[in-house]
Coordinates of C-alpha atoms and ligand atoms in Angstrom, one line a residue:
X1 CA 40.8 148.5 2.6
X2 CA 43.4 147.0 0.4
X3 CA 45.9 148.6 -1.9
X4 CA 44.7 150.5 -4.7
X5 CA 46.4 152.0 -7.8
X6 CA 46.6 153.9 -10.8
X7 CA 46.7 151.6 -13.4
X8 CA 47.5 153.3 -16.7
X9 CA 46.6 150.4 -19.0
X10 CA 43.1 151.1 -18.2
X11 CA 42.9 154.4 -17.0
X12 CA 41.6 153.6 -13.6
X13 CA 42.0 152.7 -10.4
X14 CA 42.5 148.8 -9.6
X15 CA 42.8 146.8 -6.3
X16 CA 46.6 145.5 -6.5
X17 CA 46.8 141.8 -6.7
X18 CA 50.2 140.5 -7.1
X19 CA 51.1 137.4 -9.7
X20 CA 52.2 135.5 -6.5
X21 CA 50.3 135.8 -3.1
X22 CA 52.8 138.1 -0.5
X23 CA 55.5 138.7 -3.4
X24 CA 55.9 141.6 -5.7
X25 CA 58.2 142.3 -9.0
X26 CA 58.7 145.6 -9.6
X27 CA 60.6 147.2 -12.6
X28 CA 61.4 150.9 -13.0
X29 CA 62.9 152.3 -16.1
X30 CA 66.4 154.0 -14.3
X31 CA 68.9 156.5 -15.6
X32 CA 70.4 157.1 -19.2
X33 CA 74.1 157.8 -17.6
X34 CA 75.9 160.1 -19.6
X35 CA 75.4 163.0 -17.1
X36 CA 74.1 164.3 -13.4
X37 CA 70.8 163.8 -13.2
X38 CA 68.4 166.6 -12.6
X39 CA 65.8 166.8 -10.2
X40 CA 62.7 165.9 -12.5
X41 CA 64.9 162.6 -12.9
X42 CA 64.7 162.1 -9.5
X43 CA 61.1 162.1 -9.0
X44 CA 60.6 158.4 -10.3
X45 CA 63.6 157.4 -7.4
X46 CA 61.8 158.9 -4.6
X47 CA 58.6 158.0 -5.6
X48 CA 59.1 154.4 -6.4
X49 CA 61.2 154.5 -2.7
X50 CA 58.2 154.9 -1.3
X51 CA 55.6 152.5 -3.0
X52 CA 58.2 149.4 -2.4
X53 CA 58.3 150.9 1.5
X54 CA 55.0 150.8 1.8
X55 CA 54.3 147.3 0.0
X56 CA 56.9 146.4 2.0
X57 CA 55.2 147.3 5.3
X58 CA 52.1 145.9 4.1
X59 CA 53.7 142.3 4.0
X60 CA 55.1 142.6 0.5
X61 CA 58.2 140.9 -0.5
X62 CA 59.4 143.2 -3.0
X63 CA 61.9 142.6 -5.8
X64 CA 62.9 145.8 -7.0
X65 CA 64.7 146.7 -10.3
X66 CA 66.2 149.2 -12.0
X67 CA 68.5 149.3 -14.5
X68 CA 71.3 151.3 -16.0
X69 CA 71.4 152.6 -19.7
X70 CA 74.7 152.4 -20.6
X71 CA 74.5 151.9 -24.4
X72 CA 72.9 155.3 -26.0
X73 CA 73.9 157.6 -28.4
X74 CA 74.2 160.2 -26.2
X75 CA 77.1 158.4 -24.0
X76 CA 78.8 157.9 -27.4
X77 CA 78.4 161.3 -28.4
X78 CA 80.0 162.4 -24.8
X79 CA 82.6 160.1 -25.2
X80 CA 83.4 161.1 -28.7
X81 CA 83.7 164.6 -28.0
X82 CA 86.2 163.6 -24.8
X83 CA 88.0 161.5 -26.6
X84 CA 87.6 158.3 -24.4
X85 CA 85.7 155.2 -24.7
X86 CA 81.8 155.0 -24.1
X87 CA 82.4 152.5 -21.2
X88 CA 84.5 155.2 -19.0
X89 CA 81.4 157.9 -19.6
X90 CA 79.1 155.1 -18.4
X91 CA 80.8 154.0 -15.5
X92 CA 81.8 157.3 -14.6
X93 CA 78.1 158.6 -14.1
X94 CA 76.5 155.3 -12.6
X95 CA 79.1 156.4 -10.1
X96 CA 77.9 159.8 -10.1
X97 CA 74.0 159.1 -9.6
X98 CA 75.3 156.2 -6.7
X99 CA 76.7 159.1 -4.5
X100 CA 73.4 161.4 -5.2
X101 CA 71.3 158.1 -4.5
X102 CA 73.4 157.3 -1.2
X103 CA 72.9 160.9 -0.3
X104 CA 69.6 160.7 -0.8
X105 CA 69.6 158.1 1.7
X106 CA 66.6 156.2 -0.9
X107 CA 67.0 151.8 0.2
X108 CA 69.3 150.0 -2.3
X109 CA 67.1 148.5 -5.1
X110 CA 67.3 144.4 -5.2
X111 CA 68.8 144.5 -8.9
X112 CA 70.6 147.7 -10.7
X113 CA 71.1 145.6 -14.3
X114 CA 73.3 147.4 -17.1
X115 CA 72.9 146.6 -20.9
X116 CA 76.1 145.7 -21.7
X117 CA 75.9 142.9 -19.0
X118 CA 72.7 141.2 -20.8
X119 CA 73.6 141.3 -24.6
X120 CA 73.3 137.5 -24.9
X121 CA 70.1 138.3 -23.2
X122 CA 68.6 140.3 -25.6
X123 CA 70.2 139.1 -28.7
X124 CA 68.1 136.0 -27.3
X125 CA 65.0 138.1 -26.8
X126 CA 65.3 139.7 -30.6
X127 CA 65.6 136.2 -32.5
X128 CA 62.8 134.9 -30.6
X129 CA 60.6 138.1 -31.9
X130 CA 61.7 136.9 -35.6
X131 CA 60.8 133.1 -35.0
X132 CA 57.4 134.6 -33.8
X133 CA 56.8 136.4 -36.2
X134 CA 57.3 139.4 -34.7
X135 CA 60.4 141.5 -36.1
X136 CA 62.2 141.5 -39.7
X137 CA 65.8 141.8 -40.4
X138 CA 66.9 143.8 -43.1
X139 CA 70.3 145.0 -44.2
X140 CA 71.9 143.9 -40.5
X141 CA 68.8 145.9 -38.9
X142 CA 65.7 144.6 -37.0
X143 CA 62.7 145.8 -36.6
X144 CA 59.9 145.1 -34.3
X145 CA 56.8 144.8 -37.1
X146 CA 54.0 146.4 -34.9
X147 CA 51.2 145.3 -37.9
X148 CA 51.8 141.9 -36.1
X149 CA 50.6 142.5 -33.0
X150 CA 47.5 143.6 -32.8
X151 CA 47.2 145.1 -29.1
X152 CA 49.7 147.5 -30.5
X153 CA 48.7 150.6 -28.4
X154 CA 47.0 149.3 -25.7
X155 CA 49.4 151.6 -23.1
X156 CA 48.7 155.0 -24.6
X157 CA 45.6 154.6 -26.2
X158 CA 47.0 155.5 -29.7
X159 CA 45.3 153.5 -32.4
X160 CA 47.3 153.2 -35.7
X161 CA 45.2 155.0 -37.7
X162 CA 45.2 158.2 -35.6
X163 CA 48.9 157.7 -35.1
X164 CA 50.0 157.4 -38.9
X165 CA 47.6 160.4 -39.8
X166 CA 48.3 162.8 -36.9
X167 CA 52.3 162.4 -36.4
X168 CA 55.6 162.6 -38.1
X169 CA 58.0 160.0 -37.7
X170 CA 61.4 159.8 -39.3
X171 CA 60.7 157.3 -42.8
X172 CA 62.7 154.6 -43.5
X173 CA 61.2 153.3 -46.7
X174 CA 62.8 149.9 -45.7
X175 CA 60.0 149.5 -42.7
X176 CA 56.8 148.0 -43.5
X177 CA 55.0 150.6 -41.4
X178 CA 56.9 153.7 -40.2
X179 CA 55.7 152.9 -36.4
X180 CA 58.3 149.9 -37.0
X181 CA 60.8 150.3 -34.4
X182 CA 64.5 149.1 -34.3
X183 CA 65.1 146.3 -31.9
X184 CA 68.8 145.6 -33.2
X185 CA 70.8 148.1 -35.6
X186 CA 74.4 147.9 -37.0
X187 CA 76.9 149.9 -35.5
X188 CA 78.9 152.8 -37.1
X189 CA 82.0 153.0 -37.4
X190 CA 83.9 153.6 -33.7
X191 CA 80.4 152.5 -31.7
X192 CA 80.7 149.6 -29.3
X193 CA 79.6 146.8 -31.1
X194 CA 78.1 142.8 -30.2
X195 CA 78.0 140.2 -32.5
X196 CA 75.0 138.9 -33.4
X197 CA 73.2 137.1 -36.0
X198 CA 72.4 140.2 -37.9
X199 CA 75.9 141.2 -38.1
X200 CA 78.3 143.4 -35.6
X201 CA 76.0 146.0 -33.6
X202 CA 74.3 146.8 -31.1
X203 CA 70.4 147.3 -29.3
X204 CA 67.8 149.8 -29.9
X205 CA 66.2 151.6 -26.3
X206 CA 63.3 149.7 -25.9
X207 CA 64.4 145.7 -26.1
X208 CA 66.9 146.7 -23.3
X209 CA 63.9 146.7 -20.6
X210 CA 61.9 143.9 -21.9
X211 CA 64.8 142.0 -21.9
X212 CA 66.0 142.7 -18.3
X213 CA 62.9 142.0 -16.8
X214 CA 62.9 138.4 -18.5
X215 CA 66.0 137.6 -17.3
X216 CA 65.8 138.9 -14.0
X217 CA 61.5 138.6 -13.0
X218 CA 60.4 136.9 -15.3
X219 CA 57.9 137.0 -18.6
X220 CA 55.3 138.7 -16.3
X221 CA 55.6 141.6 -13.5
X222 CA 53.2 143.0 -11.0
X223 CA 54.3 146.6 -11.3
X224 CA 56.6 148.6 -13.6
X225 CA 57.3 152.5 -13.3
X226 CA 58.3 154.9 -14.8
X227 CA 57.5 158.8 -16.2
X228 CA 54.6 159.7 -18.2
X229 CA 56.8 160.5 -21.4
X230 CA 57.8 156.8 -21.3
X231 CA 54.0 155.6 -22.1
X232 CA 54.4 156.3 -25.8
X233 CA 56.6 155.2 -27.2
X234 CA 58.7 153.4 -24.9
X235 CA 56.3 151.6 -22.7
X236 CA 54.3 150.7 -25.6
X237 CA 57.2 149.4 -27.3
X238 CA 58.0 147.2 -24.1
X239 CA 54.6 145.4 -24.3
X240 CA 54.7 144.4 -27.8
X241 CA 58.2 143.0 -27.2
X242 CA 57.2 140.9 -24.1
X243 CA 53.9 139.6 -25.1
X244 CA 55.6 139.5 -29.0
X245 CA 58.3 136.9 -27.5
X246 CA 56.5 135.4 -25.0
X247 CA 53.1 135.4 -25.6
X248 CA 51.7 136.1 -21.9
X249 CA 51.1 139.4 -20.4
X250 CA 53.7 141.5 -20.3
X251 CA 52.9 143.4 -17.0
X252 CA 49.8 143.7 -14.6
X253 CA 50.2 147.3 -13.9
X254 CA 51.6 150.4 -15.1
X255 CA 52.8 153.6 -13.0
X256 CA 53.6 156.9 -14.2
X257 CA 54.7 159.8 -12.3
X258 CA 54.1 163.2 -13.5
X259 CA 57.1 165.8 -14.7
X260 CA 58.3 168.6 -12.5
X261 CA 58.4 172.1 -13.8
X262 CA 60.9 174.4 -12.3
X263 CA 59.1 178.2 -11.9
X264 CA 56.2 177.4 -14.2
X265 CA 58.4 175.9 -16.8
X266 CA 59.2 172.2 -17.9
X267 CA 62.7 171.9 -17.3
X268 CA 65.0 171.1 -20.4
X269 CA 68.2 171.9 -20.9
X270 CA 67.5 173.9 -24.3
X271 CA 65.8 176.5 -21.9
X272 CA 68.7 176.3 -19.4
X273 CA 66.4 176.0 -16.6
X274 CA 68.3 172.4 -15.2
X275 CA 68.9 172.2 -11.8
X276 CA 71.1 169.1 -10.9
X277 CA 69.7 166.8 -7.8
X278 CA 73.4 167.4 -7.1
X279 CA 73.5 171.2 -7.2
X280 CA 69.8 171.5 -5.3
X281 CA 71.1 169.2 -2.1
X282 CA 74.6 171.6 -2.4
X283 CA 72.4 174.3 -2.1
X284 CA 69.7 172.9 0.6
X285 CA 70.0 169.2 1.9
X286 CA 68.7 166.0 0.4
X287 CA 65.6 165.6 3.4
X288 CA 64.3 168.9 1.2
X289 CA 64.2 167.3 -1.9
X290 CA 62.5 164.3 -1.1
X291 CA 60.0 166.4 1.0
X292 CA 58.9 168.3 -1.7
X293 CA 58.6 165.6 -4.2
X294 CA 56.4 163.4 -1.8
X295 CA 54.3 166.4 -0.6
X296 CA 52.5 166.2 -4.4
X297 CA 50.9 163.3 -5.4
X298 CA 52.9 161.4 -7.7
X299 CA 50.5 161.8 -10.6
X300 CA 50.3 165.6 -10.6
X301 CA 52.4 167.5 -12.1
X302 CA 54.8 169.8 -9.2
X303 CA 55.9 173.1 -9.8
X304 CA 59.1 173.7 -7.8
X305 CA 59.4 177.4 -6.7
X306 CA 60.9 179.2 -4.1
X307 CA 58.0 179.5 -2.2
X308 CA 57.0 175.9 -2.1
X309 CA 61.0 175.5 -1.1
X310 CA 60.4 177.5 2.1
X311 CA 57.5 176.0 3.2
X312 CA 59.2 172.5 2.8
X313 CA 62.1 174.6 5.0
X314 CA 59.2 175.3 7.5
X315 CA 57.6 171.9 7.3
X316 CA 60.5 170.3 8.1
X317 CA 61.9 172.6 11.1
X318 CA 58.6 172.1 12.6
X319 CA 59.6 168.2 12.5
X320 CA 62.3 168.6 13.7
X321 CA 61.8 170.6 16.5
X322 CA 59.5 168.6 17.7
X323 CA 62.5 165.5 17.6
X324 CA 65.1 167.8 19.3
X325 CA 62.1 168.2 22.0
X326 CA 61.6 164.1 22.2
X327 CA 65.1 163.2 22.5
X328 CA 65.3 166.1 25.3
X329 CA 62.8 164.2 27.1
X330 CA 63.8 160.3 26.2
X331 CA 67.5 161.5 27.1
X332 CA 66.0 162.1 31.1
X333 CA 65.2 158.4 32.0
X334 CA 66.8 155.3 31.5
X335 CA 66.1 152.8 28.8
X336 CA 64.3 150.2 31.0
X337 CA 61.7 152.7 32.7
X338 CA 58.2 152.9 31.6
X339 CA 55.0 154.4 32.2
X340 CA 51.9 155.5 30.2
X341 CA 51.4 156.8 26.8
X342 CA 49.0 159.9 27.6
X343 CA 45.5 158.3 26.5
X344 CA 44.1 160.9 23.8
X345 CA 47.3 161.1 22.3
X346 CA 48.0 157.3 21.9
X347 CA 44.5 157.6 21.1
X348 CA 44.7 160.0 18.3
X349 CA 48.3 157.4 17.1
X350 CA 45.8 154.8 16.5
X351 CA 43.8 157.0 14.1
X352 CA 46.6 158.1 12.4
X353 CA 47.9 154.6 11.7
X354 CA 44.7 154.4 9.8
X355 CA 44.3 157.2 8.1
X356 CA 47.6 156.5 6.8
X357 CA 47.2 153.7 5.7
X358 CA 43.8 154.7 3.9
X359 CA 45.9 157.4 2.0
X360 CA 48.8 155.2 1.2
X361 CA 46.3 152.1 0.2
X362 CA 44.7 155.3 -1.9
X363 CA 46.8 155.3 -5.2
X364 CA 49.8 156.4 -2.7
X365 CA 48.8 159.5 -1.5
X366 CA 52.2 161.3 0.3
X367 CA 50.7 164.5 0.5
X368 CA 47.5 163.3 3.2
X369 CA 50.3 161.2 4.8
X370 CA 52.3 164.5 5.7
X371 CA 49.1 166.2 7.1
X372 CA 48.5 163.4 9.0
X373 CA 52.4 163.7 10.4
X374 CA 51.7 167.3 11.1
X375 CA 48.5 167.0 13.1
X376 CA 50.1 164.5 15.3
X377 CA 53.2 166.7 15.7
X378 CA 51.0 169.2 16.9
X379 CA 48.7 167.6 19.1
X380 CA 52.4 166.2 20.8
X381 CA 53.6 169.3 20.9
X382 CA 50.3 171.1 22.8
X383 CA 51.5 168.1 25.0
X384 CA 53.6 170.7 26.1
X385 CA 56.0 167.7 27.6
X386 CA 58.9 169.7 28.1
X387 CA 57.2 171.4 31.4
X388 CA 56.8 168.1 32.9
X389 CA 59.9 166.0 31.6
X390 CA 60.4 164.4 35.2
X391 CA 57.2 162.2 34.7
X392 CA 57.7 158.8 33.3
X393 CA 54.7 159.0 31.2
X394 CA 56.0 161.5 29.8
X395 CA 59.0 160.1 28.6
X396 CA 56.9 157.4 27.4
X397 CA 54.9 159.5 25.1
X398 CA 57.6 160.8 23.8
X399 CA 59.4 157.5 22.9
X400 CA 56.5 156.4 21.4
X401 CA 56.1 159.1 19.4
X402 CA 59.7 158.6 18.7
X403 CA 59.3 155.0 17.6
X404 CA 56.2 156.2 15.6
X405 CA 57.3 159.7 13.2
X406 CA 60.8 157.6 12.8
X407 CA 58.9 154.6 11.4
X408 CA 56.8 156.5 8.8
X409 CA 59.7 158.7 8.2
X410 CA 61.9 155.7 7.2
X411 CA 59.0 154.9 4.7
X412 CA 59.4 158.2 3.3
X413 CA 62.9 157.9 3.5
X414 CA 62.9 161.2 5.7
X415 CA 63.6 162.7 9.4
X416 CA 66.5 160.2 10.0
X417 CA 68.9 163.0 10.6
X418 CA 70.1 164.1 13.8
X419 CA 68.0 167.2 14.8
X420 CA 70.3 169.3 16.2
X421 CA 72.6 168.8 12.4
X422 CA 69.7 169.2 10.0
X423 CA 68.4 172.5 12.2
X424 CA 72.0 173.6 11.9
X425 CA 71.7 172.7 8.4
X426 CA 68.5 175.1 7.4
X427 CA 69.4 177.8 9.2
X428 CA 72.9 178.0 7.2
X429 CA 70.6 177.4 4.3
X430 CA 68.7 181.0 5.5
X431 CA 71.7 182.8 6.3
X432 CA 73.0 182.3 3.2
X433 CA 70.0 182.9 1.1
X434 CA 69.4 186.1 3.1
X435 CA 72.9 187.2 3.0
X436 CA 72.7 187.2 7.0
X437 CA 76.5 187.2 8.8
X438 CA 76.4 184.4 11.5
X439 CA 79.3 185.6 13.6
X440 CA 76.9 189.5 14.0
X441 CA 74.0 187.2 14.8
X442 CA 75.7 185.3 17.4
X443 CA 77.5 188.9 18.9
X444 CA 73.7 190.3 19.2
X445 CA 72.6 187.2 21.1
X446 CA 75.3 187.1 23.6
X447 CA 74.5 191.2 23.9
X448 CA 70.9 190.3 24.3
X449 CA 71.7 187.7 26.7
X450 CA 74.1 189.8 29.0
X451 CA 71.9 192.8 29.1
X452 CA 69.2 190.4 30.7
X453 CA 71.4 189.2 33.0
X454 CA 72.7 193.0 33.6
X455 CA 69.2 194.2 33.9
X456 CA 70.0 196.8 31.2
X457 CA 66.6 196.8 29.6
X458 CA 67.5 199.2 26.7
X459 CA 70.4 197.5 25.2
X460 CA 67.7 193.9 25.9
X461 CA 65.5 196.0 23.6
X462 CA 68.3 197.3 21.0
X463 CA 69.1 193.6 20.8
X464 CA 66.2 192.5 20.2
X465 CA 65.0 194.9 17.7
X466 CA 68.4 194.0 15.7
X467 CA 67.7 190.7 15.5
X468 CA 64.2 191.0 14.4
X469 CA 65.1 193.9 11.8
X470 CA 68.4 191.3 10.1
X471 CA 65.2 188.9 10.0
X472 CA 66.2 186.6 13.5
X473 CA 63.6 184.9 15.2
X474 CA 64.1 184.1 18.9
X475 CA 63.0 183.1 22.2
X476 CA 64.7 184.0 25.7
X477 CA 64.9 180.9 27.9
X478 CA 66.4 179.5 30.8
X479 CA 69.5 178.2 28.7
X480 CA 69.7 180.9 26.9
X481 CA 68.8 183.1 23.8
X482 CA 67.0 180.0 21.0
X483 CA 67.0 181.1 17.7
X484 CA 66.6 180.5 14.0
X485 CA 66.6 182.4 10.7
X486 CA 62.8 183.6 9.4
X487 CA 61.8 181.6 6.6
Ligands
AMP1 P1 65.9 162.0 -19.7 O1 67.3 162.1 -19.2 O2 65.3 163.4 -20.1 O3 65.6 160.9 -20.7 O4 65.0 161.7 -18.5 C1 65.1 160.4 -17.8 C2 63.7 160.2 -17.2 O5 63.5 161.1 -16.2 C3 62.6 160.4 -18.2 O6 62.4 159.2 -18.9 C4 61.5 160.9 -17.4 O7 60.6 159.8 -17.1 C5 62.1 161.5 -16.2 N1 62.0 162.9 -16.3 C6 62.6 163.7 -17.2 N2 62.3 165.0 -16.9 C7 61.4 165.0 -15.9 C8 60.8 166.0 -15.1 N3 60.9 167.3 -15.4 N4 60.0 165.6 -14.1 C9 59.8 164.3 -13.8 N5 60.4 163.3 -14.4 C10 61.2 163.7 -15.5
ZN2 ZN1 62.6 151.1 -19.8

């Protein structure tokens, strides 16, 4: 099967054929930077991570952009209330979102354009809408005149009838309709300002995209991303620029990712329900983040709670596990040994491979990927390998099944972490949640450990009860007590 997605231009699911055979230009609307960006932000990184991964692994040479808006009112606002110009709220915050990316571990994108580096660009872009045809200047502003193109609504399915008798928009009696949107507008006084033909000013939202992707991919892309608020009017706006100026299709596909809600509510900072990528990998790690966001299918819309939270916790400690187990095993022989992968298990890797690939080549679908993962961790782990880590075959399972988890998870951009840390990591995460002291935890091990060695059953039992009742799981074994917090 080849790769199919969600196109939302016509609603539908379409075989992916790219402009140029093995090559694939892909655009994805980025950040505003005036702030840290919350986690809903974050969904479109992760996901979009994951679908140039996987083109990537299909053969795919992928150009990836996205860009940086760093000429909005809201930086100006920020920087007028600080007192400092627009450019140091800007730069200040693309640094921001680079340390949560890098934290995020997500692959550097090909391009990361800002605005303010392609003003010739689209000062370009917005006289070549007026020689078309296309836009109107009036009084030092221009505006895109959507009467004159006549796919107008195409994206979001909004006809202009329905529009102009079912919504409000802000009049300007100076636009010839009031769906008319500003490609170029005057700057106030104390804005940053380019100088154009229309006077001293500065872009509206939309042309900064359509301009970007000229410049850097060209009049046409295979792919561009970006949430589902961005269909209307954004999105829309994009296409009637880039077919408007250069009369070819604007882009081949469209892909919108859903919103996340945090505890049944859409998250906006009016409710004061915003929780910061930032603040949520302070309080768990990044590998939990991009689990949950890639354990829903892009296209539906996530709740976040603090259930779904712990079983991410569990999902991934189960992982995990099962890597501190492998590298046990791989640690026992040298490099240059082989044997055997056991047969129904290299087996049951083959059918994986495929049924991954079916899932991925399926409108990217993360959540059948991770079930997949899961039912070959557990068919490794009723391998039971530890028992027989002497045997070279073993140690080749293991490897392989190293090689294998490691390769997917670098597609999902997870389970790179050293096991031992990131086990470490989520049981600090319980401790703390739970209020649990580790230094009483670690006094009732070493009480329950002794008392076995002392044969003093009774204070082996009192130990053991205290543990369970402070919410301990554990396991006796030959090195000692193993345990971990109860999620
Ligand atoms: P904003 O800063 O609100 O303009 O958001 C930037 C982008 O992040 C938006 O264009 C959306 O596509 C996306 N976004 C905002 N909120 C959410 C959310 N709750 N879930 C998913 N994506 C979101
Ligand atoms: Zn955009």
């Amino acid at each position: 099967m080849s790769l199919k997605l969600y196109n939302t231009l016509s609603n539908k699911k379409e075989e992916f054929k790219p402009l140029e055979s093995g090559k694939v230009k892909l655009y994805l609307c980025g950040p505003t930077v005036y702030d840290l960006l919350h986690i809903g932000n974050f969904r479109g990184a992760i996901t979009f991570n994951l679908v140039r991964n996987w083109l990537e692994l299909s053969g795919y040479d992928v150009t990836f952009v996205y860009n940086y808006t760093d000429v909005d009112d809201k930086i100006i606002k920020k920087a007028n209330d600080e007192g400092v110009e627009p450019i140091v709220i800007s730069e200040k915050y693309i640094a921001e979102f680079e340390k949560d990316f890098n934290r995020l571990g997500l692959k550097k994108h090909t391009h990361n354009p800002k605005v303010t580096e392609y003003m010739d660009e689209i000062i370009d872009y917005v006289a070549t809408l007026i020689k078309n045809d296309k836009a109107y200047e009036i009084d030092g502003e221009v505006f895109y005149s959507i009467d004159n193109y006549a796919d107008y609504g195409k994206l979001s399915n909004k006809n202009l009838d329905e529009l102009n008798a079912g919504q409000r928009v802000e009049v300007d009696s100076r636009k010839r309709n009031p769906y008319d949107f500003v490609l170029w507008k005057p700057s106030k006084e104390g804005e940053p300002h380019w100088t154009s033909p229309w006077g001293e000013g500065r872009p509206g939202w939309h042309i900064e995209c359509s301009a970007m992707i000229k410049a850097i991919l060209g009049e046409t892309i295979d792919i561009h991303g970006g949430g589902i608020d961005l269909i209307f009017p954004h999105h829309e706006n994009e296409i009637a620029q880039g077919e408007g100026c250069n009369c070819t299709k604007y882009c081949n596909y469209w892909m919108h990712n859903e919103f996340i809600n945090l505890k049944d509510e859409k998250m906006s900072k009016s409710l004061g329900n915003v929780i910061t990528g930032r603040a949520f990998m302070d309080q768990y790690h990044p590998e939990i983040l991009k689990y949950l966001m890639l354990s829903a299918h892009y296209r539906s819309n996530f709740n976040v709670t603090d259930e779904k939270i712990h079983q991410t916790i569990s999902g991934l400690r189960r992982v995990y596990e099962t890597l501190n187990v492998i590298n046990t095993v791989v640690e026992t022989f040298e490099k240059n040994e082989s044997g055997k992968v056991e047969k129904k298990f290299s087996e049951l890797l083959k059918q994986s491979d495929a049924k991954i690939k079916k899932s991925l080549d399926d409108d990217f679908g993360t959540g059948e990927v991770i079930a997949t993962l899961f039912e070959t961790v557990r068919a490794f782990n009723a391998l039971n390998i530890l028992k027989k880590k002497k045997d070279i075959n073993s140690w080749t399972t293991a490897n392989t099944f190293k090689e294998w988890i490691l390769k997917y998870g670098e597609m999902m951009a997870l389970f790179q972490e050293e096991p031992n840390d990131f086990l470490s990591s989520i049981d600090e995460i319980m401790l703390k949640e739970k209020g649990i002291d580790r230094d009483k935890v670690l006094e009732l091990v070493k009480m329950r450990e002794q008392s076995r060695i002392d044969k003093d059953w009774t204070k082996a039992d009192e130990a053991r009860d205290a543990l369970h009742a402070m919410g301990i799981d554990f396991q006796d074994t030959d090195d000692g007590v193993k345990w971990n917090v109860k999620v």
